[in-house]
mmCIF file of C-alpha atoms and ligand atoms in Angstrom:
data_model
loop_
_atom_site.group_PDB
_atom_site.id
_atom_site.type_symbol
_atom_site.label_atom_id
_atom_site.label_comp_id
_atom_site.label_asym_id
_atom_site.label_seq_id
_atom_site.Cartn_x
_atom_site.Cartn_y
_atom_site.Cartn_z
ATOM 1 C CA MET W 1270 6.717 -47.968 -19.117
ATOM 2 C CA GLN W 1271 3.804 -45.640 -19.747
ATOM 3 C CA ASN W 1272 4.361 -42.722 -22.157
ATOM 4 C CA LYS W 1273 3.763 -39.278 -20.724
ATOM 5 C CA VAL W 1274 0.502 -37.805 -22.019
ATOM 6 C CA CYS W 1275 0.573 -34.120 -22.866
ATOM 7 C CA THR W 1276 -2.706 -32.590 -21.810
ATOM 8 C CA MET W 1277 -2.154 -29.310 -23.690
ATOM 9 C CA THR W 1278 -4.595 -29.391 -26.569
ATOM 10 C CA ASN W 1279 -2.810 -26.726 -28.620
ATOM 11 C CA LEU W 1280 0.628 -28.350 -28.637
ATOM 12 C CA ASN W 1281 3.130 -26.468 -30.825
ATOM 13 C CA LYS W 1282 0.835 -23.473 -30.929
ATOM 14 C CA ILE W 1283 2.631 -21.027 -28.660
ATOM 15 C CA LYS W 1284 1.160 -17.545 -29.005
ATOM 16 C CA ILE W 1285 2.262 -14.224 -27.596
ATOM 17 C CA LEU W 1286 -0.597 -12.814 -25.535
ATOM 18 C CA PRO W 1287 -1.811 -9.382 -26.659
ATOM 19 C CA ALA W 1288 -0.464 -6.677 -24.306
ATOM 20 C CA HIS W 1289 -3.967 -5.816 -22.990
ATOM 21 C CA GLU W 1290 -4.506 -9.466 -21.905
ATOM 22 C CA ALA W 1291 -0.977 -9.989 -20.532
ATOM 23 C CA ILE W 1292 -1.243 -6.949 -18.293
ATOM 24 C CA LYS W 1293 -4.511 -8.184 -16.754
ATOM 25 C CA ILE W 1294 -2.691 -11.379 -15.744
ATOM 26 C CA ALA W 1295 0.408 -9.538 -14.520
ATOM 27 C CA ALA W 1296 -1.852 -7.162 -12.560
ATOM 28 C CA GLY W 1297 -2.638 -10.036 -10.185
ATOM 29 C CA GLU W 1298 0.871 -9.748 -8.745
ATOM 30 C CA VAL W 1299 0.327 -6.177 -7.586
ATOM 31 C CA VAL W 1300 -3.428 -5.819 -7.353
ATOM 32 C CA GLU W 1301 -5.043 -8.541 -5.296
ATOM 33 C CA ARG W 1302 -7.502 -6.584 -3.205
ATOM 34 C CA PRO W 1303 -8.498 -2.964 -2.468
ATOM 35 C CA SER W 1304 -5.902 -2.544 0.300
ATOM 36 C CA ASN W 1305 -3.069 -3.357 -2.181
ATOM 37 C CA ILE W 1306 -4.350 -0.649 -4.504
ATOM 38 C CA ILE W 1307 -4.580 1.885 -1.686
ATOM 39 C CA LYS W 1308 -1.017 0.995 -0.653
ATOM 40 C CA GLU W 1309 0.296 1.622 -4.172
ATOM 41 C CA LEU W 1310 -1.596 4.898 -4.544
ATOM 42 C CA VAL W 1311 -0.630 6.255 -1.117
ATOM 43 C CA GLU W 1312 3.008 5.299 -1.704
ATOM 44 C CA ASN W 1313 2.854 7.313 -4.938
ATOM 45 C CA SER W 1314 1.454 10.242 -2.943
ATOM 46 C CA ILE W 1315 4.278 9.937 -0.392
ATOM 47 C CA ASP W 1316 6.855 9.739 -3.213
ATOM 48 C CA ALA W 1317 5.291 12.934 -4.600
ATOM 49 C CA GLY W 1318 6.158 14.762 -1.362
ATOM 50 C CA SER W 1319 2.601 15.070 0.000
ATOM 51 C CA THR W 1320 1.974 16.356 3.512
ATOM 52 C CA LYS W 1321 -1.760 15.536 3.484
ATOM 53 C CA ILE W 1322 -3.322 12.377 2.045
ATOM 54 C CA THR W 1323 -7.025 11.575 2.175
ATOM 55 C CA ILE W 1324 -8.341 8.099 1.411
ATOM 56 C CA THR W 1325 -12.036 7.496 0.738
ATOM 57 C CA VAL W 1326 -13.537 4.058 0.199
ATOM 58 C CA HIS W 1327 -17.040 2.919 -0.687
ATOM 59 C CA GLN W 1328 -17.970 -0.711 -0.041
ATOM 60 C CA ALA W 1329 -14.480 -1.385 1.313
ATOM 61 C CA GLY W 1330 -12.939 -0.075 -1.896
ATOM 62 C CA THR W 1331 -14.648 -2.589 -4.152
ATOM 63 C CA SER W 1332 -16.931 0.003 -5.733
ATOM 64 C CA LEU W 1333 -14.834 3.161 -5.224
ATOM 65 C CA ILE W 1334 -11.437 4.304 -3.938
ATOM 66 C CA ILE W 1335 -10.437 7.977 -3.997
ATOM 67 C CA ILE W 1336 -6.980 9.169 -2.927
ATOM 68 C CA THR W 1337 -6.328 12.918 -2.795
ATOM 69 C CA ASP W 1338 -2.892 14.355 -2.085
ATOM 70 C CA ASN W 1339 -1.186 17.736 -2.023
ATOM 71 C CA GLY W 1340 2.060 16.487 -3.595
ATOM 72 C CA CYS W 1341 3.883 17.771 -6.670
ATOM 73 C CA GLY W 1342 1.149 16.744 -9.132
ATOM 74 C CA MET W 1343 1.759 15.755 -12.751
ATOM 75 C CA SER W 1344 1.832 17.641 -16.034
ATOM 76 C CA ALA W 1345 -0.862 16.617 -18.545
ATOM 77 C CA ASP W 1346 1.717 14.628 -20.544
ATOM 78 C CA ASP W 1347 3.034 12.809 -17.479
ATOM 79 C CA ALA W 1348 -0.475 12.013 -16.252
ATOM 80 C CA LYS W 1349 -1.267 10.395 -19.592
ATOM 81 C CA LEU W 1350 1.984 8.437 -19.560
ATOM 82 C CA SER W 1351 1.697 7.357 -15.920
ATOM 83 C CA VAL W 1352 -0.614 4.420 -16.724
ATOM 84 C CA ALA W 1353 1.686 3.012 -19.406
ATOM 85 C CA GLN W 1354 3.630 -0.115 -18.459
ATOM 86 C CA HIS W 1355 7.139 0.555 -17.136
ATOM 87 C CA ALA W 1356 6.427 4.298 -16.939
ATOM 88 C CA THR W 1357 8.280 5.661 -13.928
ATOM 89 C CA SER W 1358 9.917 8.930 -12.962
ATOM 90 C CA LYS W 1359 11.763 7.232 -10.087
ATOM 91 C CA ILE W 1360 14.618 5.234 -11.608
ATOM 92 C CA THR W 1361 16.480 5.271 -14.900
ATOM 93 C CA THR W 1362 18.612 2.125 -14.604
ATOM 94 C CA VAL W 1363 18.479 -0.936 -12.371
ATOM 95 C CA HIS W 1364 21.603 0.329 -10.521
ATOM 96 C CA ASP W 1365 19.459 3.102 -9.087
ATOM 97 C CA LEU W 1366 17.736 0.424 -6.953
ATOM 98 C CA GLU W 1367 20.800 0.223 -4.694
ATOM 99 C CA SER W 1368 20.256 3.736 -3.445
ATOM 100 C CA ILE W 1369 16.512 4.047 -3.938
ATOM 101 C CA THR W 1370 14.677 6.437 -1.636
ATOM 102 C CA THR W 1371 11.202 6.183 -3.172
ATOM 103 C CA PHE W 1372 8.598 3.443 -2.616
ATOM 104 C CA GLY W 1373 7.948 2.973 -6.328
ATOM 105 C CA PHE W 1374 10.395 2.027 -9.040
ATOM 106 C CA ARG W 1375 8.723 -0.570 -11.281
ATOM 107 C CA GLY W 1376 6.396 1.753 -13.166
ATOM 108 C CA GLU W 1377 3.790 -0.972 -12.936
ATOM 109 C CA ALA W 1378 1.246 -0.049 -10.321
ATOM 110 C CA LEU W 1379 -0.946 2.405 -12.230
ATOM 111 C CA ALA W 1380 -0.728 0.325 -15.425
ATOM 112 C CA SER W 1381 -1.886 -2.768 -13.521
ATOM 113 C CA ILE W 1382 -4.673 -0.978 -11.647
ATOM 114 C CA ASN W 1383 -5.825 0.701 -14.863
ATOM 115 C CA SER W 1384 -6.229 -2.659 -16.592
ATOM 116 C CA VAL W 1385 -8.713 -3.944 -14.000
ATOM 117 C CA SER W 1386 -10.772 -0.846 -13.095
ATOM 118 C CA LYS W 1387 -12.203 2.480 -14.219
ATOM 119 C CA LEU W 1388 -9.392 4.862 -13.310
ATOM 120 C CA SER W 1389 -9.280 8.643 -13.440
ATOM 121 C CA ILE W 1390 -6.546 11.107 -12.557
ATOM 122 C CA THR W 1391 -7.113 14.775 -11.779
ATOM 123 C CA THR W 1392 -3.843 16.560 -11.176
ATOM 124 C CA LYS W 1393 -2.067 19.912 -11.238
ATOM 125 C CA THR W 1394 1.535 20.970 -10.781
ATOM 126 C CA GLU W 1395 2.540 24.190 -9.039
ATOM 127 C CA SER W 1396 3.522 25.793 -12.358
ATOM 128 C CA ASP W 1397 0.379 24.811 -14.297
ATOM 129 C CA GLN W 1398 -2.526 27.267 -14.340
ATOM 130 C CA THR W 1399 -5.227 24.617 -14.664
ATOM 131 C CA GLY W 1400 -5.459 20.974 -13.768
ATOM 132 C CA THR W 1401 -5.821 17.983 -16.066
ATOM 133 C CA TYR W 1402 -8.485 15.280 -15.928
ATOM 134 C CA ILE W 1403 -7.901 11.965 -17.688
ATOM 135 C CA ALA W 1404 -10.189 8.938 -17.451
ATOM 136 C CA TRP W 1405 -9.825 5.368 -18.652
ATOM 137 C CA SER W 1406 -12.214 2.443 -18.582
ATOM 138 C CA PHE W 1407 -10.450 -0.889 -18.120
ATOM 139 C CA GLY W 1408 -7.364 0.418 -19.910
ATOM 140 C CA ASN W 1409 -9.129 2.387 -22.679
ATOM 141 C CA LEU W 1410 -8.772 6.161 -22.686
ATOM 142 C CA ILE W 1411 -12.241 7.716 -22.550
ATOM 143 C CA GLU W 1412 -11.780 11.375 -21.591
ATOM 144 C CA GLU W 1413 -9.126 14.046 -21.391
ATOM 145 C CA SER W 1414 -10.002 17.583 -20.340
ATOM 146 C CA LEU W 1415 -8.980 20.575 -18.258
ATOM 147 C CA ARG W 1416 -10.261 20.613 -14.693
ATOM 148 C CA THR W 1417 -9.770 22.768 -11.622
ATOM 149 C CA HIS W 1418 -7.622 21.141 -8.945
ATOM 150 C CA GLN W 1419 -5.302 22.340 -6.199
ATOM 151 C CA THR W 1420 -1.609 21.467 -6.663
ATOM 152 C CA GLY W 1421 -1.502 17.712 -6.153
ATOM 153 C CA THR W 1422 -3.338 14.680 -7.424
ATOM 154 C CA THR W 1423 -6.662 12.910 -7.010
ATOM 155 C CA ILE W 1424 -6.891 9.348 -8.249
ATOM 156 C CA GLN W 1425 -10.218 7.584 -8.423
ATOM 157 C CA ILE W 1426 -10.647 3.831 -8.942
ATOM 158 C CA ALA W 1427 -14.155 2.517 -9.612
ATOM 159 C CA ASP W 1428 -15.634 -0.898 -10.340
ATOM 160 C CA LEU W 1429 -12.574 -2.920 -9.413
ATOM 161 C CA PHE W 1430 -12.311 -6.268 -11.260
ATOM 162 C CA GLU W 1431 -15.666 -5.744 -13.073
ATOM 163 C CA ASN W 1432 -13.879 -7.003 -16.213
ATOM 164 C CA ILE W 1433 -12.486 -10.114 -14.459
ATOM 165 C CA PRO W 1434 -15.464 -11.737 -12.655
ATOM 166 C CA ALA W 1435 -13.325 -14.706 -11.556
ATOM 167 C CA ARG W 1436 -10.992 -12.351 -9.678
ATOM 168 C CA LYS W 1437 -13.863 -10.367 -8.205
ATOM 169 C CA LYS W 1438 -15.215 -13.595 -6.725
ATOM 170 C CA PHE W 1439 -12.027 -13.949 -4.680
ATOM 171 C CA LEU W 1440 -12.589 -10.698 -2.827
ATOM 172 C CA LYS W 1441 -13.510 -11.331 0.778
ATOM 173 C CA LYS W 1442 -16.538 -9.929 2.612
ATOM 174 C CA ASN W 1443 -16.536 -6.111 2.803
ATOM 175 C CA GLU W 1444 -15.809 -6.232 6.561
ATOM 176 C CA THR W 1445 -12.663 -8.299 5.923
ATOM 177 C CA GLU W 1446 -11.498 -6.044 3.094
ATOM 178 C CA PHE W 1447 -12.149 -2.973 5.252
ATOM 179 C CA ARG W 1448 -10.161 -4.488 8.134
ATOM 180 C CA ALA W 1449 -7.194 -4.943 5.764
ATOM 181 C CA ILE W 1450 -7.553 -1.274 4.757
ATOM 182 C CA VAL W 1451 -7.552 -0.162 8.403
ATOM 183 C CA THR W 1452 -4.399 -2.221 9.143
ATOM 184 C CA LEU W 1453 -2.694 -0.673 6.120
ATOM 185 C CA PHE W 1454 -3.828 2.798 7.231
ATOM 186 C CA GLN W 1455 -2.366 2.201 10.706
ATOM 187 C CA ALA W 1456 0.943 1.076 9.177
ATOM 188 C CA LEU W 1457 1.119 4.154 6.937
ATOM 189 C CA CYS W 1458 0.349 6.493 9.842
ATOM 190 C CA LEU W 1459 2.955 4.849 12.109
ATOM 191 C CA ASP W 1460 5.529 4.968 9.324
ATOM 192 C CA TYR W 1461 4.939 8.578 8.246
ATOM 193 C CA GLN W 1462 4.266 10.664 11.326
ATOM 194 C CA SER W 1463 4.835 13.964 9.523
ATOM 195 C CA ILE W 1464 1.936 13.356 7.122
ATOM 196 C CA HIS W 1465 -1.708 14.216 7.885
ATOM 197 C CA PHE W 1466 -3.701 11.103 6.931
ATOM 198 C CA GLN W 1467 -7.485 10.770 6.763
ATOM 199 C CA LEU W 1468 -9.632 7.725 6.075
ATOM 200 C CA TYR W 1469 -13.274 8.128 5.065
ATOM 201 C CA ASP W 1470 -15.591 5.122 4.972
ATOM 202 C CA GLU W 1471 -18.303 6.281 2.529
ATOM 203 C CA HIS W 1472 -18.984 9.783 3.916
ATOM 204 C CA LYS W 1473 -17.968 9.055 7.504
ATOM 205 C CA LEU W 1474 -14.538 10.191 8.712
ATOM 206 C CA HIS W 1475 -13.178 6.968 10.206
ATOM 207 C CA PHE W 1476 -9.700 8.269 11.163
ATOM 208 C CA ASN W 1477 -8.299 11.784 11.220
ATOM 209 C CA CYS W 1478 -4.573 11.750 12.003
ATOM 210 C CA PRO W 1479 -2.842 15.142 11.732
ATOM 211 C CA ALA W 1480 0.976 15.116 11.710
ATOM 212 C CA VAL W 1481 2.611 14.328 15.058
ATOM 213 C CA THR W 1482 6.169 14.399 16.355
ATOM 214 C CA LYS W 1483 5.985 11.432 18.717
ATOM 215 C CA LEU W 1484 5.106 7.813 17.961
ATOM 216 C CA ILE W 1485 3.058 7.582 21.157
ATOM 217 C CA ASP W 1486 0.833 10.410 19.862
ATOM 218 C CA ARG W 1487 0.258 8.454 16.625
ATOM 219 C CA CYS W 1488 -0.791 5.467 18.759
ATOM 220 C CA ALA W 1489 -3.248 7.713 20.580
ATOM 221 C CA GLN W 1490 -4.809 8.723 17.239
ATOM 222 C CA LEU W 1491 -4.983 5.186 15.904
ATOM 223 C CA PHE W 1492 -5.716 2.847 18.775
ATOM 224 C CA ASP W 1493 -8.225 2.862 21.554
ATOM 225 C CA PHE W 1494 -7.194 4.703 24.693
ATOM 226 C CA ASN W 1495 -6.794 1.399 26.468
ATOM 227 C CA LEU W 1496 -3.895 0.461 24.208
ATOM 228 C CA TYR W 1497 -2.386 3.955 24.071
ATOM 229 C CA ASN W 1498 -1.896 3.786 27.845
ATOM 230 C CA LYS W 1499 -0.116 0.466 27.561
ATOM 231 C CA MET W 1500 2.563 1.311 24.979
ATOM 232 C CA ILE W 1501 6.182 1.910 25.963
ATOM 233 C CA PRO W 1502 8.720 3.587 23.629
ATOM 234 C CA LEU W 1503 11.968 1.615 23.130
ATOM 235 C CA THR W 1504 15.363 3.168 23.657
ATOM 236 C CA GLU W 1505 16.976 3.409 20.234
ATOM 237 C CA LEU W 1506 19.666 0.799 19.705
ATOM 238 C CA THR W 1507 22.375 1.489 17.137
ATOM 239 C CA ASN W 1508 25.369 -0.595 16.119
ATOM 240 C CA SER W 1509 27.569 -0.757 13.043
ATOM 241 C CA LEU W 1510 25.006 -2.897 11.170
ATOM 242 C CA CYS W 1511 21.671 -1.285 11.861
ATOM 243 C CA SER W 1512 19.581 0.822 14.188
ATOM 244 C CA VAL W 1513 16.340 -0.263 15.839
ATOM 245 C CA SER W 1514 13.694 1.895 17.512
ATOM 246 C CA GLY W 1515 9.966 1.712 18.123
ATOM 247 C CA ILE W 1516 7.226 1.138 20.639
ATOM 248 C CA VAL W 1517 5.811 -2.034 22.215
ATOM 249 C CA SER W 1518 2.862 -2.933 24.427
ATOM 250 C CA VAL W 1519 3.306 -3.906 28.067
ATOM 251 C CA PRO W 1520 3.150 -7.657 28.872
ATOM 252 C CA SER W 1521 -0.264 -7.321 30.558
ATOM 253 C CA TYR W 1522 -1.781 -6.295 27.202
ATOM 254 C CA TYR W 1523 -2.268 -8.946 24.542
ATOM 255 C CA ARG W 1524 -4.063 -9.635 21.308
ATOM 256 C CA TYR W 1525 -5.344 -12.779 19.626
ATOM 257 C CA ASP W 1526 -3.413 -12.308 16.362
ATOM 258 C CA ARG W 1527 -0.212 -10.729 15.028
ATOM 259 C CA ASN W 1528 -2.020 -7.953 13.142
ATOM 260 C CA GLN W 1529 -0.869 -5.222 15.463
ATOM 261 C CA ILE W 1530 2.828 -6.036 15.128
ATOM 262 C CA PHE W 1531 4.129 -3.590 12.533
ATOM 263 C CA ILE W 1532 7.692 -3.937 11.239
ATOM 264 C CA PHE W 1533 9.363 -1.357 9.007
ATOM 265 C CA VAL W 1534 12.741 -1.704 7.291
ATOM 266 C CA ASN W 1535 14.035 1.594 5.923
ATOM 267 C CA ASN W 1536 10.458 2.903 6.147
ATOM 268 C CA ARG W 1537 8.987 0.032 4.143
ATOM 269 C CA TRP W 1538 6.267 -1.938 5.940
ATOM 270 C CA ILE W 1539 7.249 -5.607 5.780
ATOM 271 C CA LYS W 1540 6.013 -8.937 7.147
ATOM 272 C CA ASN W 1541 8.758 -11.074 8.639
ATOM 273 C CA ILE W 1542 8.163 -14.088 10.828
ATOM 274 C CA ASP W 1543 11.721 -14.164 12.255
ATOM 275 C CA ILE W 1544 11.547 -10.570 13.470
ATOM 276 C CA THR W 1545 8.050 -11.227 14.843
ATOM 277 C CA LYS W 1546 9.420 -14.241 16.762
ATOM 278 C CA ALA W 1547 12.305 -12.105 18.088
ATOM 279 C CA ILE W 1548 9.807 -9.516 19.373
ATOM 280 C CA MET W 1549 7.796 -12.291 21.051
ATOM 281 C CA LYS W 1550 10.980 -13.661 22.607
ATOM 282 C CA GLY W 1551 11.565 -10.275 24.220
ATOM 283 C CA TYR W 1552 8.477 -10.896 26.385
ATOM 284 C CA ALA W 1553 10.315 -13.859 27.949
ATOM 285 C CA GLY W 1554 7.192 -15.971 28.386
ATOM 286 C CA GLN W 1555 5.188 -13.201 30.065
ATOM 287 C CA LEU W 1556 2.440 -13.315 27.431
ATOM 288 C CA PRO W 1557 -0.215 -16.059 27.732
ATOM 289 C CA PRO W 1558 0.132 -18.895 25.156
ATOM 290 C CA GLN W 1559 -1.002 -17.985 21.611
ATOM 291 C CA LYS W 1560 -1.334 -14.311 22.520
ATOM 292 C CA PHE W 1561 0.504 -11.473 20.784
ATOM 293 C CA PRO W 1562 1.654 -7.948 21.669
ATOM 294 C CA ALA W 1563 1.149 -4.700 19.752
ATOM 295 C CA ALA W 1564 4.358 -3.173 18.430
ATOM 296 C CA ALA W 1565 5.817 -0.835 15.831
ATOM 297 C CA ILE W 1566 9.477 -1.592 15.168
ATOM 298 C CA PHE W 1567 11.644 0.506 12.855
ATOM 299 C CA ILE W 1568 14.856 -1.032 11.523
ATOM 300 C CA THR W 1569 17.273 1.091 9.539
ATOM 301 C CA LEU W 1570 19.934 -0.583 7.389
ATOM 302 C CA PRO W 1571 22.345 0.780 4.778
ATOM 303 C CA SER W 1572 20.271 0.876 1.560
ATOM 304 C CA ASP W 1573 22.711 -1.413 -0.303
ATOM 305 C CA GLN W 1574 21.876 -4.135 2.265
ATOM 306 C CA VAL W 1575 18.190 -4.216 1.302
ATOM 307 C CA ASP W 1576 16.835 -5.772 -1.888
ATOM 308 C CA VAL W 1577 13.527 -4.018 -2.457
ATOM 309 C CA ASN W 1578 12.917 -5.939 -5.659
ATOM 310 C CA ILE W 1579 12.319 -9.464 -4.328
ATOM 311 C CA HIS W 1580 8.561 -9.379 -4.736
ATOM 312 C CA PRO W 1581 6.159 -7.167 -6.742
ATOM 313 C CA LYS W 1582 4.360 -6.176 -3.537
ATOM 314 C CA LYS W 1583 7.722 -5.092 -2.036
ATOM 315 C CA LYS W 1584 6.730 -6.685 1.277
ATOM 316 C CA LYS W 1585 9.735 -8.957 1.836
HETATM 317 N N1 ATP U 931 0.092 10.900 -6.673
HETATM 318 C C1 ATP U 931 1.037 11.144 -7.595
HETATM 319 N N2 ATP U 931 1.648 12.362 -7.652
HETATM 320 C C2 ATP U 931 2.598 12.636 -8.585
HETATM 321 N N3 ATP U 931 3.029 11.736 -9.506
HETATM 322 C C3 ATP U 931 2.460 10.513 -9.499
HETATM 323 C C4 ATP U 931 1.452 10.152 -8.554
HETATM 324 N N4 ATP U 931 1.073 8.875 -8.790
HETATM 325 C C5 ATP U 931 1.827 8.454 -9.830
HETATM 326 N N5 ATP U 931 2.662 9.425 -10.260
HETATM 327 C C6 ATP U 931 3.624 9.329 -11.383
HETATM 328 O O1 ATP U 931 3.253 8.216 -12.174
HETATM 329 C C7 ATP U 931 4.356 7.308 -12.311
HETATM 330 C C8 ATP U 931 3.809 5.887 -12.393
HETATM 331 O O2 ATP U 931 3.289 5.476 -11.122
HETATM 332 P P1 ATP U 931 3.353 3.923 -10.746
HETATM 333 O O3 ATP U 931 2.891 3.758 -9.359
HETATM 334 O O4 ATP U 931 2.671 3.162 -11.823
HETATM 335 O O5 ATP U 931 4.903 3.592 -10.888
HETATM 336 P P2 ATP U 931 6.085 3.863 -9.854
HETATM 337 O O6 ATP U 931 5.586 4.468 -8.604
HETATM 338 O O7 ATP U 931 7.118 4.648 -10.604
HETATM 339 O O8 ATP U 931 6.621 2.389 -9.620
HETATM 340 P P3 ATP U 931 5.818 1.175 -8.878
HETATM 341 O O9 ATP U 931 5.118 0.404 -9.958
HETATM 342 O O10 ATP U 931 6.924 0.411 -8.243
HETATM 343 O O11 ATP U 931 4.868 1.788 -7.923
HETATM 344 C C9 ATP U 931 5.262 7.567 -11.103
HETATM 345 O O12 ATP U 931 6.624 7.224 -11.372
HETATM 346 C C10 ATP U 931 5.070 9.081 -10.917
HETATM 347 O O13 ATP U 931 5.923 9.807 -11.783
HETATM 348 MG MG1 MG U 932 4.040 3.571 -7.535
#
């Protein structure tokens, strides 16, 4: 019988990675591409109670992402702490996860993003007279000063993955990355109708979506008129387990992929093949083969029935 050959050259030389290297590796779980970063930052803005959130991207977010919100802002001390690993204001113990109402809870997103980009935070709370500006370069603090800002926060991310060329190589073409940003933007707008969202591509306003009260009006802001005319609201269904509401396209409308099927569980955008199949089944064969509808489906469950902590991206 052949002996197993160990290919590790440094056998018996286990080392603990320095924190600044370990976090760059861990960052891959949260920060894969610009749209993941935008999702984390906008979710922070929503958690901060914002009613207006503006997203600006240059080169599909690979060279620059700016998110401005009018939420509660951070004190200078909190802003400095926010990029530390496991720094969160949202939970204190793991039991809090059973009744969590915020998107964030890991205290990981800003720390991860900070380790792979040039990050700056400008922020002001209602009670502070002046705002705070703090800038880091790939995890190293480079500036801290006072700066004028309205109540709320602006976070700027530049030069994503410049310090990890191998990761940068895995970014797709700018058009593909921008498409992922647009899909995320649509999901956020559908999910949070009471928030005014804007998306700028370089200096061009790509979407302007003031708050609305009806889902159909959000569809009108987001999709071409052709689709808006073909969406029908669902009658809300509630039983002892869950409630389901939403909007779906008519059978005569179809798309070539599943990208316009949006599913939300307790206001978290998720991807779920079983629910997607159930939606398709509802069309009872009226869609042509390999064609897909557009839909936004909202499922509400008791919070202790949902484990938000299955995956770092919180998408399952
Ligand atoms: N836009 C913002 N407005 C106000 N506070 C913010 C904002 N962004 C971040 N923070 C503060 O910084 C902390 C760290 O943010 P971060 O996204 O890293 O962690 P989190 O949201 O707590 O958890 P998760 O890693 O799951 O997102 C937050 O808990 C919050 O207190
Ligand atoms: Mg967060």
